[in-house]
């Protein structure tokens, strides 16, 4: 069930009235600002975003909402209640962390109770303050609620970041466009929270439109358009029941290996690489613009495939090639990386997404739907070849495949960072009951309920921030 701003504001009022620990949370007479941002379903593109691929993302109905007020408390304080358990969590940090260098803030958060989730709300505000140059508040309090489930690959973190940043910007009296705010939220997740995500999550949460796919070229963050899903077709997400995390070792290893592969291809192409820091190089790349997704599959197969080793240890790579262009994930000398497949994935995925987009914008015919589904199945297989598959997601995809076009189901794939999370499904718009039967059978097999993501909603930038004055909650102090 999704929440809107009105229901969230009502909930905040009830929470502050009924929860003794929050009785004096917001000061009387000072405006409170509330904003909403949705999660997203990765229809195509996924982990290829950090390699410069085109991606297609749909904002889902589920969203995070945040209410923010500036004060004189000298602290940054956040409170949230888990929708599933009703458990309240609080986080408190010195307000000075908003001005701290990102690495310093990240280290400080690691020492604080609740810092593992607090970084996702403090980080966006810190980047906002530093990027705009606006005076940092003397204190800030916020209340957060999200019905975007964490660990399901539908960008719960991006929804939290965008909702927080939008509300905080209003509370601080500054206006920031959605595109820029999304880039700042990605920076916060990368640098403060410490998760090496690409850019598609935050941009989809900020700029998506209900019922449409946001087309992005991640070089670094070019919006290509908003493409409606044909009325004859529908897109769903089915929770696999297996949690996923961008901070996980599998995601980081595949990302590192993709950048290692780009470094190998650049050397084979005669491009100049200059060491700039331990494990880091700068590559002069007028050919592909620094993005390995711009290498065509035919180029890769005929010229560069053999220049990329199937596997390579981090130590051998650093000794021979000195480093990669990635600023976020270092090469671990002790790890053996599957380099060739990790770099092949974005090269082929970029082509798959472009073909998917071209078919999507043509006539909504059965043959087009079958081809779209085949591209999704290919993408899913490539994830698995990279080591980012999961038995549960494979079973879901297989169920969709077995039902097939005769049942109105055309394709399915694992989404986001892989290793569990959610499976995206493409089918006729009238097969919602069939999708839910597949989810129900999977839930019985897993021994726990699984969620179906069936709706869509506008991104954060399309919904005005709501000002609540003079007070939400109980009596003044």
Short mmCIF file of C-alpha atoms in Angstrom, two decimals:
data_model
loop_
_atom_site.label_atom_id
_atom_site.label_comp_id
_atom_site.label_asym_id
_atom_site.label_seq_id
_atom_site.Cartn_x
_atom_site.Cartn_y
_atom_site.Cartn_z
CA UNK A 1 0.00 0.00 0.00
CA UNK A 2 1.45 3.37 -1.02
CA UNK A 3 1.35 6.54 1.01
CA UNK A 4 0.76 10.10 -0.14
CA UNK A 5 1.71 13.32 1.60
CA UNK A 6 -1.70 13.83 3.18
CA UNK A 7 -1.76 10.39 4.78
CA UNK A 8 1.85 10.87 5.90
CA UNK A 9 1.08 14.21 7.56
CA UNK A 10 -1.86 12.61 9.39
CA UNK A 11 0.41 9.79 10.50
CA UNK A 12 3.05 12.24 11.78
CA UNK A 13 0.43 14.04 13.83
CA UNK A 14 -0.74 10.77 15.38
CA UNK A 15 2.84 9.66 16.04
CA UNK A 16 3.83 12.86 17.82
CA UNK A 17 0.63 12.78 19.84
CA UNK A 18 0.83 9.12 20.86
CA UNK A 19 4.56 8.48 21.18
CA UNK A 20 5.91 9.91 24.50
CA UNK A 21 9.50 9.98 23.24
CA UNK A 22 8.46 12.40 20.47
CA UNK A 23 6.03 14.60 22.40
CA UNK A 24 8.20 17.71 21.97
CA UNK A 25 9.83 16.71 18.70
CA UNK A 26 8.81 19.74 16.63
CA UNK A 27 8.87 23.30 18.00
CA UNK A 28 5.66 25.33 18.05
CA UNK A 29 5.43 28.26 15.66
CA UNK A 30 8.07 27.03 13.22
CA UNK A 31 7.12 25.59 9.85
CA UNK A 32 7.57 21.90 9.12
CA UNK A 33 8.14 20.85 5.52
CA UNK A 34 7.08 17.47 4.12
CA UNK A 35 8.09 15.80 0.86
CA UNK A 36 7.54 12.47 -0.88
CA UNK A 37 9.72 10.38 -3.22
CA UNK A 38 8.98 6.93 -4.71
CA UNK A 39 11.07 3.83 -5.16
CA UNK A 40 11.74 2.53 -8.65
CA UNK A 41 11.53 -0.69 -10.65
CA UNK A 42 14.56 -1.37 -12.85
CA UNK A 43 12.98 -2.60 -16.08
CA UNK A 44 16.24 -2.68 -18.08
CA UNK A 45 19.79 -1.47 -17.55
CA UNK A 46 20.52 -2.37 -13.94
CA UNK A 47 24.16 -2.63 -12.97
CA UNK A 48 25.31 -1.34 -16.35
CA UNK A 49 24.56 2.22 -15.22
CA UNK A 50 28.00 2.70 -13.67
CA UNK A 51 29.53 1.71 -17.03
CA UNK A 52 27.56 4.34 -18.97
CA UNK A 53 24.67 2.24 -20.26
CA UNK A 54 21.22 3.42 -21.20
CA UNK A 55 18.66 2.35 -18.58
CA UNK A 56 14.85 2.26 -18.36
CA UNK A 57 13.31 2.86 -14.92
CA UNK A 58 9.73 3.04 -13.67
CA UNK A 59 8.80 4.86 -10.43
CA UNK A 60 6.64 2.60 -8.26
CA UNK A 61 3.63 3.49 -6.10
CA UNK A 62 5.50 2.81 -2.85
CA UNK A 63 7.29 5.87 -1.49
CA UNK A 64 9.20 7.47 1.36
CA UNK A 65 7.95 10.65 3.04
CA UNK A 66 9.92 12.98 5.28
CA UNK A 67 8.97 15.96 7.48
CA UNK A 68 11.75 18.38 8.42
CA UNK A 69 12.05 21.33 10.79
CA UNK A 70 15.06 23.52 11.57
CA UNK A 71 15.68 24.43 15.22
CA UNK A 72 18.37 25.53 17.70
CA UNK A 73 19.06 22.12 19.27
CA UNK A 74 22.67 21.83 18.09
CA UNK A 75 21.93 18.34 16.78
CA UNK A 76 20.72 16.50 13.71
CA UNK A 77 17.95 14.17 14.88
CA UNK A 78 15.84 11.69 12.96
CA UNK A 79 13.02 9.36 13.94
CA UNK A 80 11.35 6.63 11.93
CA UNK A 81 8.90 3.83 12.53
CA UNK A 82 9.19 0.56 10.66
CA UNK A 83 5.84 -0.01 8.89
CA UNK A 84 5.99 -3.80 9.23
CA UNK A 85 6.98 -4.01 12.89
CA UNK A 86 5.89 -0.69 14.38
CA UNK A 87 9.36 -0.38 15.93
CA UNK A 88 10.59 3.19 16.35
CA UNK A 89 14.21 4.01 15.60
CA UNK A 90 15.99 7.24 16.40
CA UNK A 91 19.27 8.72 15.27
CA UNK A 92 21.21 11.67 16.69
CA UNK A 93 24.42 13.31 15.48
CA UNK A 94 26.20 16.64 16.04
CA UNK A 95 24.90 19.23 13.60
CA UNK A 96 28.54 20.04 12.78
CA UNK A 97 28.66 16.86 10.69
CA UNK A 98 26.68 18.71 8.01
CA UNK A 99 29.82 20.73 7.29
CA UNK A 100 32.30 17.88 7.68
CA UNK A 101 34.31 16.37 4.85
CA UNK A 102 32.40 13.35 3.54
CA UNK A 103 34.95 10.77 4.64
CA UNK A 104 35.07 12.32 8.10
CA UNK A 105 31.28 12.26 8.33
CA UNK A 106 31.19 8.63 7.21
CA UNK A 107 33.73 7.63 9.86
CA UNK A 108 31.81 9.52 12.54
CA UNK A 109 28.54 7.86 11.54
CA UNK A 110 30.13 4.43 11.98
CA UNK A 111 30.64 5.23 15.66
CA UNK A 112 27.08 6.46 16.29
CA UNK A 113 24.06 4.39 17.24
CA UNK A 114 21.82 4.17 14.18
CA UNK A 115 24.54 5.53 11.92
CA UNK A 116 23.98 2.69 9.45
CA UNK A 117 20.63 4.20 8.45
CA UNK A 118 21.22 7.73 9.73
CA UNK A 119 23.76 8.33 6.97
CA UNK A 120 20.99 8.08 4.37
CA UNK A 121 19.22 11.11 5.88
CA UNK A 122 22.17 13.13 7.18
CA UNK A 123 24.17 12.60 3.99
CA UNK A 124 21.74 14.29 1.58
CA UNK A 125 21.36 17.29 3.90
CA UNK A 126 25.14 17.58 4.28
CA UNK A 127 25.70 17.54 0.51
CA UNK A 128 22.82 20.02 0.03
CA UNK A 129 24.33 22.46 2.53
CA UNK A 130 27.84 22.16 1.08
CA UNK A 131 26.81 22.36 -2.57
CA UNK A 132 24.50 25.36 -2.18
CA UNK A 133 26.71 27.22 0.29
CA UNK A 134 23.63 28.00 2.36
CA UNK A 135 24.12 28.58 6.07
CA UNK A 136 23.85 25.30 7.95
CA UNK A 137 21.03 25.19 10.50
CA UNK A 138 21.77 25.28 14.23
CA UNK A 139 19.74 22.11 14.52
CA UNK A 140 17.39 19.93 12.52
CA UNK A 141 14.77 17.32 13.33
CA UNK A 142 12.97 15.05 10.92
CA UNK A 143 10.41 12.27 10.91
CA UNK A 144 10.62 9.66 8.19
CA UNK A 145 8.32 6.92 7.02
CA UNK A 146 8.89 4.67 4.03
CA UNK A 147 6.80 1.88 2.56
CA UNK A 148 9.52 1.10 0.02
CA UNK A 149 10.82 -2.18 1.47
CA UNK A 150 14.60 -2.28 2.05
CA UNK A 151 16.71 -5.01 0.53
CA UNK A 152 14.26 -5.67 -2.32
CA UNK A 153 16.15 -3.90 -5.11
CA UNK A 154 13.55 -1.15 -5.56
CA UNK A 155 15.71 1.75 -4.32
CA UNK A 156 14.49 2.26 -0.79
CA UNK A 157 17.62 4.30 -0.10
CA UNK A 158 17.09 6.67 -3.05
CA UNK A 159 13.48 7.27 -2.00
CA UNK A 160 14.59 8.16 1.53
CA UNK A 161 17.37 10.42 0.26
CA UNK A 162 15.18 12.35 -2.19
CA UNK A 163 12.31 12.81 0.28
CA UNK A 164 14.75 14.06 2.93
CA UNK A 165 16.64 16.35 0.57
CA UNK A 166 13.46 17.89 -0.87
CA UNK A 167 12.00 18.61 2.55
CA UNK A 168 15.32 19.88 3.92
CA UNK A 169 15.84 22.22 0.95
CA UNK A 170 12.45 23.80 1.62
CA UNK A 171 13.17 24.10 5.34
CA UNK A 172 16.48 25.79 4.54
CA UNK A 173 14.84 28.15 2.05
CA UNK A 174 16.62 27.04 -1.10
CA UNK A 175 15.28 25.74 -4.40
CA UNK A 176 17.09 22.97 -6.25
CA UNK A 177 15.86 21.32 -9.46
CA UNK A 178 15.16 17.60 -9.35
CA UNK A 179 18.01 16.57 -11.63
CA UNK A 180 20.65 18.34 -9.57
CA UNK A 181 19.16 17.15 -6.29
CA UNK A 182 19.27 13.55 -7.56
CA UNK A 183 22.98 13.86 -8.39
CA UNK A 184 23.65 15.26 -4.92
CA UNK A 185 21.73 12.41 -3.31
CA UNK A 186 23.80 9.90 -5.28
CA UNK A 187 26.92 11.66 -4.02
CA UNK A 188 25.59 11.39 -0.47
CA UNK A 189 24.95 7.67 -0.83
CA UNK A 190 28.39 7.10 -2.37
CA UNK A 191 30.46 9.32 -0.11
CA UNK A 192 28.60 9.53 3.21
CA UNK A 193 26.53 6.35 3.44
CA UNK A 194 29.27 4.40 1.67
CA UNK A 195 27.18 2.52 -0.94
CA UNK A 196 28.71 2.51 -4.48
CA UNK A 197 25.43 2.85 -6.41
CA UNK A 198 25.13 4.25 -9.92
CA UNK A 199 22.98 7.25 -10.75
CA UNK A 200 19.78 5.67 -12.07
CA UNK A 201 18.11 5.13 -8.67
CA UNK A 202 18.09 8.76 -7.56
CA UNK A 203 17.18 10.11 -11.00
CA UNK A 204 14.23 7.73 -11.29
CA UNK A 205 13.00 8.66 -7.81
CA UNK A 206 13.32 12.37 -8.60
CA UNK A 207 12.25 12.65 -12.24
CA UNK A 208 10.06 9.61 -12.97
CA UNK A 209 6.46 9.91 -14.17
CA UNK A 210 3.61 7.60 -13.31
CA UNK A 211 3.05 4.86 -15.88
CA UNK A 212 6.13 5.80 -17.91
CA UNK A 213 9.70 4.57 -18.22
CA UNK A 214 12.39 7.14 -17.52
CA UNK A 215 15.08 6.69 -20.18
CA UNK A 216 18.56 7.68 -19.03
CA UNK A 217 21.98 7.54 -20.62
CA UNK A 218 24.30 7.29 -17.63
CA UNK A 219 27.16 9.31 -19.18
CA UNK A 220 26.98 10.59 -16.54
CA UNK A 221 23.26 11.43 -16.17
CA UNK A 222 21.50 12.38 -19.42
CA UNK A 223 17.70 12.24 -19.46
CA UNK A 224 16.56 10.94 -22.86
CA UNK A 225 12.84 11.13 -22.21
CA UNK A 226 9.77 9.67 -20.53
CA UNK A 227 8.28 6.85 -22.57
CA UNK A 228 4.75 5.63 -21.82
CA UNK A 229 4.23 1.90 -21.43
CA UNK A 230 1.74 0.93 -24.17
CA UNK A 231 -1.77 0.49 -22.81
CA UNK A 232 -1.85 -3.12 -23.94
CA UNK A 233 1.08 -4.03 -21.69
CA UNK A 234 1.89 -3.87 -18.00
CA UNK A 235 5.00 -4.09 -15.85
CA UNK A 236 5.14 -5.68 -12.40
CA UNK A 237 7.79 -6.42 -9.80
CA UNK A 238 7.76 -9.62 -7.73
CA UNK A 239 9.78 -9.75 -4.52
CA UNK A 240 11.98 -12.86 -4.55
CA UNK A 241 12.09 -13.06 -0.76
CA UNK A 242 15.90 -12.74 -0.81
CA UNK A 243 17.42 -9.49 0.43
CA UNK A 244 19.83 -7.58 -1.74
CA UNK A 245 22.37 -4.91 -0.76
CA UNK A 246 24.39 -2.57 -2.99
CA UNK A 247 27.02 -2.61 -0.26
CA UNK A 248 27.40 -6.39 -0.71
CA UNK A 249 30.68 -7.95 -1.84
CA UNK A 250 29.22 -9.52 -5.02
CA UNK A 251 27.98 -6.18 -6.38
CA UNK A 252 31.25 -4.46 -5.51
CA UNK A 253 33.35 -7.24 -7.05
CA UNK A 254 31.42 -7.17 -10.33
CA UNK A 255 31.66 -3.38 -10.47
CA UNK A 256 35.40 -3.51 -9.83
CA UNK A 257 35.84 -6.21 -12.49
CA UNK A 258 33.93 -4.14 -15.07
CA UNK A 259 36.32 -1.23 -14.55
CA UNK A 260 39.27 -3.62 -14.72
CA UNK A 261 37.94 -4.84 -18.07
CA UNK A 262 37.63 -1.29 -19.36
CA UNK A 263 41.26 -0.68 -18.37
CA UNK A 264 42.31 -3.78 -20.34
CA UNK A 265 40.34 -2.69 -23.41
CA UNK A 266 41.78 0.83 -23.20
CA UNK A 267 45.31 -0.57 -23.17
CA UNK A 268 44.59 -2.80 -26.16
CA UNK A 269 43.21 0.24 -28.01
CA UNK A 270 46.41 2.19 -27.31
CA UNK A 271 44.77 4.74 -25.01
CA UNK A 272 47.06 6.57 -22.59
CA UNK A 273 46.62 5.86 -18.89
CA UNK A 274 48.14 8.08 -16.22
CA UNK A 275 48.41 6.92 -12.59
CA UNK A 276 46.86 9.57 -10.32
CA UNK A 277 46.64 7.76 -6.96
CA UNK A 278 47.25 4.28 -5.57
CA UNK A 279 44.94 1.96 -7.52
CA UNK A 280 43.61 4.83 -9.68
CA UNK A 281 44.40 5.94 -13.22
CA UNK A 282 43.14 8.59 -15.61
CA UNK A 283 42.55 7.43 -19.19
CA UNK A 284 42.60 9.80 -22.16
CA UNK A 285 39.64 8.32 -24.05
CA UNK A 286 38.33 10.34 -27.02
CA UNK A 287 37.01 7.10 -28.51
CA UNK A 288 34.46 5.91 -25.92
CA UNK A 289 34.35 8.92 -23.60
CA UNK A 290 35.48 6.87 -20.62
CA UNK A 291 32.43 4.54 -20.69
CA UNK A 292 32.93 0.90 -21.59
CA UNK A 293 29.24 0.62 -22.53
CA UNK A 294 30.14 2.61 -25.67
CA UNK A 295 32.26 -0.28 -26.92
CA UNK A 296 30.02 -2.08 -29.42
CA UNK A 297 29.50 -5.85 -29.07
CA UNK A 298 31.05 -6.38 -32.50
CA UNK A 299 34.15 -4.37 -31.51
CA UNK A 300 34.42 -6.32 -28.29
CA UNK A 301 34.14 -9.71 -29.97
CA UNK A 302 36.45 -9.03 -32.91
CA UNK A 303 39.11 -6.79 -31.33
CA UNK A 304 39.13 -6.80 -27.56
CA UNK A 305 37.65 -9.97 -26.11
CA UNK A 306 40.99 -11.73 -25.99
CA UNK A 307 42.64 -8.65 -24.49
CA UNK A 308 40.49 -9.11 -21.38
CA UNK A 309 41.41 -12.09 -19.20
CA UNK A 310 38.62 -14.37 -18.05
CA UNK A 311 39.88 -14.04 -14.49
CA UNK A 312 42.60 -11.94 -12.87
CA UNK A 313 43.68 -11.41 -9.31
CA UNK A 314 43.64 -7.92 -7.96
CA UNK A 315 47.35 -8.15 -7.20
CA UNK A 316 48.26 -9.14 -10.77
CA UNK A 317 46.07 -6.37 -12.16
CA UNK A 318 47.57 -3.67 -9.93
CA UNK A 319 51.12 -4.84 -10.69
CA UNK A 320 50.49 -4.82 -14.44
CA UNK A 321 47.94 -2.05 -15.02
CA UNK A 322 48.22 0.03 -11.82
CA UNK A 323 44.53 0.79 -11.30
CA UNK A 324 41.08 1.68 -12.68
CA UNK A 325 39.15 4.88 -13.28
CA UNK A 326 36.57 4.01 -10.59
CA UNK A 327 36.60 6.39 -7.62
CA UNK A 328 34.36 4.28 -5.40
CA UNK A 329 35.38 0.62 -5.35
CA UNK A 330 39.09 -0.17 -4.84
CA UNK A 331 40.72 -3.28 -6.28
CA UNK A 332 41.36 -5.88 -3.58
CA UNK A 333 44.73 -7.57 -4.23
CA UNK A 334 43.47 -10.78 -2.58
CA UNK A 335 40.39 -11.19 -4.79
CA UNK A 336 40.19 -13.14 -8.03
CA UNK A 337 37.88 -11.20 -10.39
CA UNK A 338 35.83 -12.59 -13.30
CA UNK A 339 36.87 -9.71 -15.53
CA UNK A 340 35.74 -10.74 -19.01
CA UNK A 341 32.11 -11.45 -18.14
CA UNK A 342 31.83 -8.38 -15.90
CA UNK A 343 32.88 -6.09 -18.74
CA UNK A 344 30.90 -7.97 -21.39
CA UNK A 345 27.69 -7.39 -19.41
CA UNK A 346 27.49 -3.57 -19.83
CA UNK A 347 28.65 -3.79 -23.45
CA UNK A 348 25.80 -6.13 -24.36
CA UNK A 349 23.30 -4.62 -21.90
CA UNK A 350 23.65 -1.18 -23.47
CA UNK A 351 22.65 -2.72 -26.82
CA UNK A 352 19.81 -4.70 -25.24
CA UNK A 353 18.37 -1.59 -23.59
CA UNK A 354 18.54 0.42 -26.81
CA UNK A 355 16.80 -2.37 -28.71
CA UNK A 356 14.20 -2.63 -25.94
CA UNK A 357 13.55 1.11 -26.14
CA UNK A 358 13.17 1.02 -29.93
CA UNK A 359 10.70 -1.87 -29.75
CA UNK A 360 8.79 -0.23 -26.91
CA UNK A 361 8.17 2.88 -28.99
CA UNK A 362 6.88 0.90 -31.97
CA UNK A 363 3.53 -0.84 -32.49
CA UNK A 364 2.38 -2.87 -29.47
CA UNK A 365 2.25 -6.13 -31.39
CA UNK A 366 2.73 -9.68 -30.10
CA UNK A 367 6.00 -10.14 -31.97
CA UNK A 368 7.38 -6.95 -30.40
CA UNK A 369 6.31 -8.20 -26.97
CA UNK A 370 8.05 -11.54 -27.55
CA UNK A 371 11.25 -9.75 -28.56
CA UNK A 372 11.09 -7.46 -25.52
CA UNK A 373 10.72 -10.53 -23.33
CA UNK A 374 13.70 -12.21 -24.99
CA UNK A 375 15.85 -9.15 -24.23
CA UNK A 376 14.79 -9.40 -20.57
CA UNK A 377 15.66 -13.10 -20.43
CA UNK A 378 19.06 -12.36 -21.99
CA UNK A 379 19.70 -9.65 -19.39
CA UNK A 380 18.76 -12.06 -16.61
CA UNK A 381 21.14 -14.71 -17.93
CA UNK A 382 23.95 -12.17 -18.11
CA UNK A 383 23.42 -11.19 -14.46
CA UNK A 384 23.77 -14.84 -13.50
CA UNK A 385 26.92 -15.22 -15.60
CA UNK A 386 28.38 -12.27 -13.67
CA UNK A 387 27.68 -14.03 -10.36
CA UNK A 388 24.76 -11.77 -9.45
CA UNK A 389 21.98 -14.30 -9.78
CA UNK A 390 20.03 -16.07 -7.04
CA UNK A 391 18.12 -19.35 -6.96
CA UNK A 392 14.91 -17.61 -5.88
CA UNK A 393 14.99 -15.08 -8.73
CA UNK A 394 15.83 -17.83 -11.22
CA UNK A 395 12.73 -19.76 -10.11
CA UNK A 396 10.51 -16.71 -10.56
CA UNK A 397 11.89 -15.99 -14.02
CA UNK A 398 11.45 -19.65 -14.96
CA UNK A 399 7.81 -19.58 -13.87
CA UNK A 400 7.16 -16.57 -16.11
CA UNK A 401 9.00 -18.25 -18.98
CA UNK A 402 7.00 -21.47 -18.61
CA UNK A 403 3.69 -19.60 -18.58
CA UNK A 404 4.84 -17.73 -21.69
CA UNK A 405 3.10 -15.51 -24.23
CA UNK A 406 0.07 -17.79 -24.44
CA UNK A 407 -0.68 -16.76 -20.85
CA UNK A 408 0.09 -13.11 -21.63
CA UNK A 409 3.53 -13.16 -19.95
CA UNK A 410 6.37 -12.04 -22.20
CA UNK A 411 9.54 -11.68 -20.14
CA UNK A 412 11.18 -11.35 -16.74
CA UNK A 413 14.56 -10.46 -15.27
CA UNK A 414 16.36 -9.84 -12.02
CA UNK A 415 16.69 -6.12 -11.26
CA UNK A 416 19.00 -3.57 -9.71
CA UNK A 417 22.14 -4.94 -8.10
CA UNK A 418 21.08 -8.58 -8.36
CA UNK A 419 21.78 -11.33 -5.78
CA UNK A 420 18.10 -11.44 -4.82
CA UNK A 421 15.75 -8.50 -4.62
CA UNK A 422 12.93 -8.11 -7.13
CA UNK A 423 12.12 -9.63 -10.53
CA UNK A 424 10.61 -7.34 -13.19
CA UNK A 425 7.85 -8.90 -15.31
CA UNK A 426 6.43 -7.72 -18.64
CA UNK A 427 3.00 -8.95 -19.72
CA UNK A 428 -0.41 -8.05 -21.05
CA UNK A 429 -2.11 -5.48 -18.86
CA UNK A 430 -4.96 -7.88 -18.06
CA UNK A 431 -2.83 -10.65 -16.51
CA UNK A 432 -2.45 -9.17 -13.03
CA UNK A 433 -4.14 -12.24 -11.50
CA UNK A 434 -1.65 -14.52 -13.26
CA UNK A 435 1.29 -12.50 -11.94
CA UNK A 436 -0.12 -12.72 -8.42
CA UNK A 437 -0.61 -16.48 -8.73
CA UNK A 438 3.06 -16.82 -9.63
CA UNK A 439 3.97 -14.66 -6.63
CA UNK A 440 1.67 -16.72 -4.39
CA UNK A 441 3.21 -20.01 -5.48
CA UNK A 442 6.65 -18.55 -4.90
CA UNK A 443 5.64 -17.32 -1.45
CA UNK A 444 4.45 -20.78 -0.45
CA UNK A 445 7.72 -22.23 -1.68
CA UNK A 446 9.72 -19.65 0.29
CA UNK A 447 7.54 -20.06 3.39
CA UNK A 448 6.95 -16.32 3.71
CA UNK A 449 4.85 -13.63 2.03
CA UNK A 450 6.30 -11.81 -0.97
CA UNK A 451 5.28 -8.46 -2.34
CA UNK A 452 4.00 -7.59 -5.79
CA UNK A 453 4.79 -4.09 -7.03
CA UNK A 454 1.94 -3.28 -9.37
CA UNK A 455 1.45 0.49 -9.36
CA UNK A 456 3.35 3.59 -10.40
CA UNK A 457 3.54 7.19 -9.19
CA UNK A 458 5.22 10.47 -10.05
CA UNK A 459 8.75 11.25 -8.94
CA UNK A 460 9.63 13.70 -6.19
CA UNK A 461 10.09 16.68 -8.49
CA UNK A 462 6.50 16.46 -9.74
CA UNK A 463 4.93 16.86 -6.29
CA UNK A 464 5.16 20.16 -4.38
CA UNK A 465 6.70 20.19 -0.93
CA UNK A 466 4.00 20.70 1.69
CA UNK A 467 4.40 23.31 4.43
CA UNK A 468 2.79 22.45 7.75
CA UNK A 469 2.47 25.40 10.12
CA UNK A 470 2.58 26.32 12.85
CA UNK A 471 2.93 22.86 14.35
CA UNK A 472 2.51 19.13 13.90
CA UNK A 473 2.04 17.22 17.13
CA UNK A 474 1.31 17.95 20.75
CA UNK A 475 1.29 21.08 22.89
CA UNK A 476 4.05 23.72 22.72
CA UNK A 477 6.92 23.47 25.15
#
